[in-house]
């Protein structure tokens, strides 16, 4: 069921909006991100190609042939996590699959129908659990990607984005995370040992290895000896695949710390929605036949060292999330307060008398809401 047109207020106030257009790439249909300000290509890692919702709406309204809809770019600095459920809804009847129904119900946060009508987009406030972020028709991401936004709210779900860290972890564990038997073909689970070194311990090992000089050159951004930076990227990823035991999440995290990292790493480059970085990591794992196995003494030393129990780590994550949410809410309150004060002054000057803050604020919110609904219906009702 679809319950009208709506967009969560938490998204409306952010300057993370883009547009998108449908195109054919490698024989498949894909959605290309568009900069609403220039009509050029938008990057999910370049905030200079994003804008406010008003500008994005104007872009869609002004030329519906150039762009097909709105999009919202995720960043590491915002508290949002997107759960993308594909091929799980009958576009004619609106009936979801049992799995999709379970996931949407468990997350219990703002959910809308995807542009194709065959999937759902769920938005929650939280932190993406470590490990793989895709399995089958389910994908979860929190930065360097974007969600198409239709405003087709699914009835029975909240109209705002809710904080759902525990529920997100449960869904990730049940439907996305690596299985205990080592995963399946094409997965990003680690082929080698389940025991891994910390990032800093791994870097120290790699630098002191027999091929440490090669690792150091690549880590510091040198492409000498390679025909392209992409080839150098692959070389570093193969080394990281060995040292991490083929753990994609740790490989991605480490590569982003290296000087080879560039905006292209997080950009969508393939028809299936994969980023350049994701494909490079997958290829590196596939090309690596041997993986480093930490000795028992190394594992024991790590476990007895600075690592903390899960409860402590969980609490730290919760504190970090709450701080982000508090900062975001404080900024929103400041912006809205300033805007209301400006409108009050304009109204007082126009009518020659003061206006009650509470009555004006309520009227303003109602006008903004109705205007947004009309414009979204005009876009998605074509």
GROMACS .gro file of C-alpha atoms in nm, residues 143-374:
model
  232
  143UNK     CA    1   2.805   0.682   0.232
  144UNK     CA    2   2.936   0.727  -0.124
  145UNK     CA    3   2.600   0.613  -0.264
  146UNK     CA    4   2.260   0.769  -0.319
  147UNK     CA    5   1.894   0.675  -0.289
  148UNK     CA    6   1.642   0.766  -0.555
  149UNK     CA    7   1.356   0.941  -0.374
  150UNK     CA    8   0.997   0.895  -0.491
  151UNK     CA    9   0.805   1.014  -0.185
  152UNK     CA   10   0.569   0.714  -0.227
  153UNK     CA   11   0.542   0.638   0.143
  154UNK     CA   12   0.447   0.283   0.240
  155UNK     CA   13   0.147   0.291   0.471
  156UNK     CA   14   0.200   0.135   0.809
  157UNK     CA   15   0.559   0.261   0.834
  158UNK     CA   16   0.667   0.581   1.016
  159UNK     CA   17   0.670   0.903   0.815
  160UNK     CA   18   1.001   1.005   0.972
  161UNK     CA   19   1.345   0.841   0.994
  162UNK     CA   20   1.376   0.649   1.320
  163UNK     CA   21   1.685   0.549   1.520
  164UNK     CA   22   1.713   0.171   1.471
  165UNK     CA   23   2.072   0.062   1.547
  166UNK     CA   24   1.983  -0.268   1.715
  167UNK     CA   25   1.728  -0.358   1.448
  168UNK     CA   26   1.975  -0.266   1.172
  169UNK     CA   27   2.236  -0.496   1.324
  170UNK     CA   28   1.983  -0.779   1.345
  171UNK     CA   29   1.877  -0.739   0.980
  172UNK     CA   30   2.240  -0.717   0.868
  173UNK     CA   31   2.329  -1.029   1.066
  174UNK     CA   32   2.032  -1.230   0.940
  175UNK     CA   33   2.028  -1.131   0.572
  176UNK     CA   34   2.359  -0.974   0.467
  177UNK     CA   35   2.654  -1.064   0.689
  178UNK     CA   36   2.895  -1.344   0.597
  179UNK     CA   37   2.774  -1.690   0.687
  180UNK     CA   38   2.977  -1.909   0.922
  181UNK     CA   39   3.055  -2.156   0.645
  182UNK     CA   40   3.257  -1.898   0.455
  183UNK     CA   41   2.982  -1.749   0.241
  184UNK     CA   42   2.893  -1.819  -0.120
  185UNK     CA   43   3.036  -1.759  -0.462
  186UNK     CA   44   3.093  -1.395  -0.534
  187UNK     CA   45   3.056  -1.297  -0.170
  188UNK     CA   46   3.282  -1.049   0.002
  189UNK     CA   47   3.341  -1.275   0.302
  190UNK     CA   48   3.697  -1.356   0.390
  191UNK     CA   49   3.832  -1.673   0.219
  192UNK     CA   50   4.116  -1.704   0.469
  193UNK     CA   51   4.124  -1.712   0.847
  194UNK     CA   52   3.836  -1.572   1.049
  195UNK     CA   53   4.091  -1.423   1.291
  196UNK     CA   54   4.220  -1.089   1.162
  197UNK     CA   55   4.476  -0.837   1.274
  198UNK     CA   56   4.378  -0.479   1.350
  199UNK     CA   57   4.432  -0.223   1.073
  200UNK     CA   58   4.748  -0.080   1.229
  201UNK     CA   59   4.895  -0.424   1.306
  202UNK     CA   60   4.827  -0.530   0.949
  203UNK     CA   61   5.001  -0.223   0.808
  204UNK     CA   62   5.306  -0.289   1.023
  205UNK     CA   63   5.321  -0.650   0.900
  206UNK     CA   64   5.284  -0.546   0.535
  207UNK     CA   65   5.555  -0.280   0.559
  208UNK     CA   66   5.803  -0.520   0.723
  209UNK     CA   67   5.740  -0.808   0.482
  210UNK     CA   68   5.979  -0.913   0.203
  211UNK     CA   69   5.774  -0.708  -0.046
  212UNK     CA   70   5.726  -0.426   0.206
  213UNK     CA   71   5.895  -0.171  -0.019
  214UNK     CA   72   5.642  -0.238  -0.294
  215UNK     CA   73   5.356  -0.208  -0.046
  216UNK     CA   74   5.495   0.119   0.092
  217UNK     CA   75   5.527   0.272  -0.257
  218UNK     CA   76   5.169   0.185  -0.347
  219UNK     CA   77   5.039   0.291  -0.007
  220UNK     CA   78   5.201   0.631  -0.054
  221UNK     CA   79   5.035   0.677  -0.394
  222UNK     CA   80   5.316   0.587  -0.635
  223UNK     CA   81   5.208   0.443  -0.971
  224UNK     CA   82   5.562   0.400  -1.106
  225UNK     CA   83   5.587   0.076  -1.302
  226UNK     CA   84   5.214   0.058  -1.375
  227UNK     CA   85   5.041   0.158  -1.698
  228UNK     CA   86   4.757   0.332  -1.512
  229UNK     CA   87   4.639   0.421  -1.164
  230UNK     CA   88   4.370   0.157  -1.195
  231UNK     CA   89   4.643  -0.104  -1.236
  232UNK     CA   90   4.819   0.033  -0.928
  233UNK     CA   91   4.488   0.024  -0.738
  234UNK     CA   92   4.454  -0.342  -0.826
  235UNK     CA   93   4.810  -0.417  -0.715
  236UNK     CA   94   4.755  -0.260  -0.374
  237UNK     CA   95   4.421  -0.438  -0.335
  238UNK     CA   96   4.583  -0.775  -0.408
  239UNK     CA   97   4.834  -0.710  -0.129
  240UNK     CA   98   4.553  -0.602   0.103
  241UNK     CA   99   4.355  -0.914   0.009
  242UNK     CA  100   4.647  -1.130   0.123
  243UNK     CA  101   4.701  -0.953   0.455
  244UNK     CA  102   4.331  -0.918   0.546
  245UNK     CA  103   4.248  -1.277   0.460
  246UNK     CA  104   4.025  -1.148   0.180
  247UNK     CA  105   3.803  -0.942   0.410
  248UNK     CA  106   3.636  -0.686   0.183
  249UNK     CA  107   3.530  -0.448   0.459
  250UNK     CA  108   3.880  -0.419   0.601
  251UNK     CA  109   4.029  -0.388   0.251
  252UNK     CA  110   3.798  -0.099   0.170
  253UNK     CA  111   3.871   0.073   0.498
  254UNK     CA  112   4.247   0.045   0.450
  255UNK     CA  113   4.246   0.147   0.083
  256UNK     CA  114   4.061   0.467   0.174
  257UNK     CA  115   4.349   0.549   0.411
  258UNK     CA  116   4.608   0.510   0.134
  259UNK     CA  117   4.719   0.791  -0.095
  260UNK     CA  118   4.588   0.600  -0.397
  261UNK     CA  119   4.236   0.674  -0.277
  262UNK     CA  120   4.044   0.917  -0.501
  263UNK     CA  121   3.676   1.012  -0.554
  264UNK     CA  122   3.644   0.744  -0.826
  265UNK     CA  123   3.680   0.473  -0.559
  266UNK     CA  124   3.332   0.533  -0.420
  267UNK     CA  125   3.158   0.620  -0.747
  268UNK     CA  126   2.903   0.393  -0.913
  269UNK     CA  127   3.059   0.260  -1.235
  270UNK     CA  128   2.858  -0.052  -1.319
  271UNK     CA  129   2.505  -0.133  -1.428
  272UNK     CA  130   2.442  -0.344  -1.117
  273UNK     CA  131   2.505  -0.040  -0.898
  274UNK     CA  132   2.853  -0.149  -0.790
  275UNK     CA  133   3.118   0.113  -0.727
  276UNK     CA  134   3.464   0.110  -0.881
  277UNK     CA  135   3.607   0.022  -0.540
  278UNK     CA  136   3.372  -0.269  -0.479
  279UNK     CA  137   3.456  -0.429  -0.813
  280UNK     CA  138   3.830  -0.376  -0.767
  281UNK     CA  139   3.815  -0.544  -0.426
  282UNK     CA  140   3.611  -0.836  -0.561
  283UNK     CA  141   3.860  -0.890  -0.846
  284UNK     CA  142   4.158  -0.868  -0.612
  285UNK     CA  143   4.010  -1.134  -0.382
  286UNK     CA  144   3.935  -1.356  -0.683
  287UNK     CA  145   4.296  -1.321  -0.808
  288UNK     CA  146   4.452  -1.397  -0.470
  289UNK     CA  147   4.516  -1.767  -0.411
  290UNK     CA  148   4.693  -1.747  -0.074
  291UNK     CA  149   4.596  -1.552   0.236
  292UNK     CA  150   4.784  -1.458   0.549
  293UNK     CA  151   4.701  -1.667   0.857
  294UNK     CA  152   4.783  -1.496   1.189
  295UNK     CA  153   4.958  -1.727   1.436
  296UNK     CA  154   4.781  -1.826   1.757
  297UNK     CA  155   5.016  -1.607   1.959
  298UNK     CA  156   4.934  -1.303   1.741
  299UNK     CA  157   4.562  -1.360   1.781
  300UNK     CA  158   4.595  -1.410   2.156
  301UNK     CA  159   4.807  -1.096   2.190
  302UNK     CA  160   4.549  -0.896   1.999
  303UNK     CA  161   4.261  -1.030   2.207
  304UNK     CA  162   4.448  -0.955   2.530
  305UNK     CA  163   4.558  -0.613   2.411
  306UNK     CA  164   4.362  -0.295   2.346
  307UNK     CA  165   4.051  -0.467   2.213
  308UNK     CA  166   3.738  -0.423   2.422
  309UNK     CA  167   3.434  -0.633   2.485
  310UNK     CA  168   3.135  -0.603   2.255
  311UNK     CA  169   2.922  -0.419   2.506
  312UNK     CA  170   3.183  -0.146   2.543
  313UNK     CA  171   3.220  -0.112   2.166
  314UNK     CA  172   2.842  -0.102   2.124
  315UNK     CA  173   2.809   0.173   2.385
  316UNK     CA  174   3.082   0.375   2.215
  317UNK     CA  175   2.898   0.348   1.884
  318UNK     CA  176   2.574   0.454   2.049
  319UNK     CA  177   2.741   0.759   2.205
  320UNK     CA  178   2.894   0.851   1.869
  321UNK     CA  179   2.557   0.815   1.696
  322UNK     CA  180   2.378   1.024   1.960
  323UNK     CA  181   2.639   1.297   1.926
  324UNK     CA  182   2.588   1.307   1.550
  325UNK     CA  183   2.211   1.320   1.591
  326UNK     CA  184   2.236   1.594   1.855
  327UNK     CA  185   2.460   1.806   1.632
  328UNK     CA  186   2.227   1.753   1.336
  329UNK     CA  187   1.917   1.843   1.539
  330UNK     CA  188   2.082   2.152   1.689
  331UNK     CA  189   2.174   2.273   1.341
  332UNK     CA  190   1.819   2.212   1.215
  333UNK     CA  191   1.670   2.400   1.511
  334UNK     CA  192   1.904   2.696   1.454
  335UNK     CA  193   1.822   2.712   1.083
  336UNK     CA  194   1.446   2.686   1.140
  337UNK     CA  195   1.451   2.941   1.423
  338UNK     CA  196   1.638   3.190   1.206
  339UNK     CA  197   1.398   3.132   0.918
  340UNK     CA  198   1.091   3.177   1.138
  341UNK     CA  199   1.232   3.501   1.279
  342UNK     CA  200   1.292   3.634   0.927
  343UNK     CA  201   0.937   3.546   0.824
  344UNK     CA  202   0.796   3.706   1.140
  345UNK     CA  203   0.975   4.032   1.062
  346UNK     CA  204   0.847   4.026   0.705
  347UNK     CA  205   0.490   3.959   0.818
  348UNK     CA  206   0.506   4.232   1.083
  349UNK     CA  207   0.632   4.479   0.825
  350UNK     CA  208   0.361   4.374   0.578
  351UNK     CA  209   0.066   4.380   0.817
  352UNK     CA  210   0.195   4.647   1.051
  353UNK     CA  211   0.142   4.433   1.360
  354UNK     CA  212   0.320   4.150   1.544
  355UNK     CA  213   0.226   3.790   1.466
  356UNK     CA  214   0.212   3.517   1.729
  357UNK     CA  215   0.513   3.288   1.681
  358UNK     CA  216   0.317   2.969   1.745
  359UNK     CA  217   0.034   3.048   1.502
  360UNK     CA  218   0.273   3.168   1.229
  361UNK     CA  219   0.500   2.867   1.268
  362UNK     CA  220   0.212   2.624   1.238
  363UNK     CA  221   0.077   2.804   0.933
  364UNK     CA  222   0.422   2.810   0.772
  365UNK     CA  223   0.478   2.439   0.825
  366UNK     CA  224   0.136   2.359   0.679
  367UNK     CA  225   0.203   2.574   0.371
  368UNK     CA  226   0.546   2.417   0.316
  369UNK     CA  227   0.406   2.066   0.354
  370UNK     CA  228   0.120   2.124   0.108
  371UNK     CA  229   0.354   2.288  -0.142
  372UNK     CA  230   0.601   2.000  -0.127
  373UNK     CA  231   0.323   1.741  -0.170
  374UNK     CA  232   0.183   1.924  -0.475
   0.00000   0.00000   0.00000
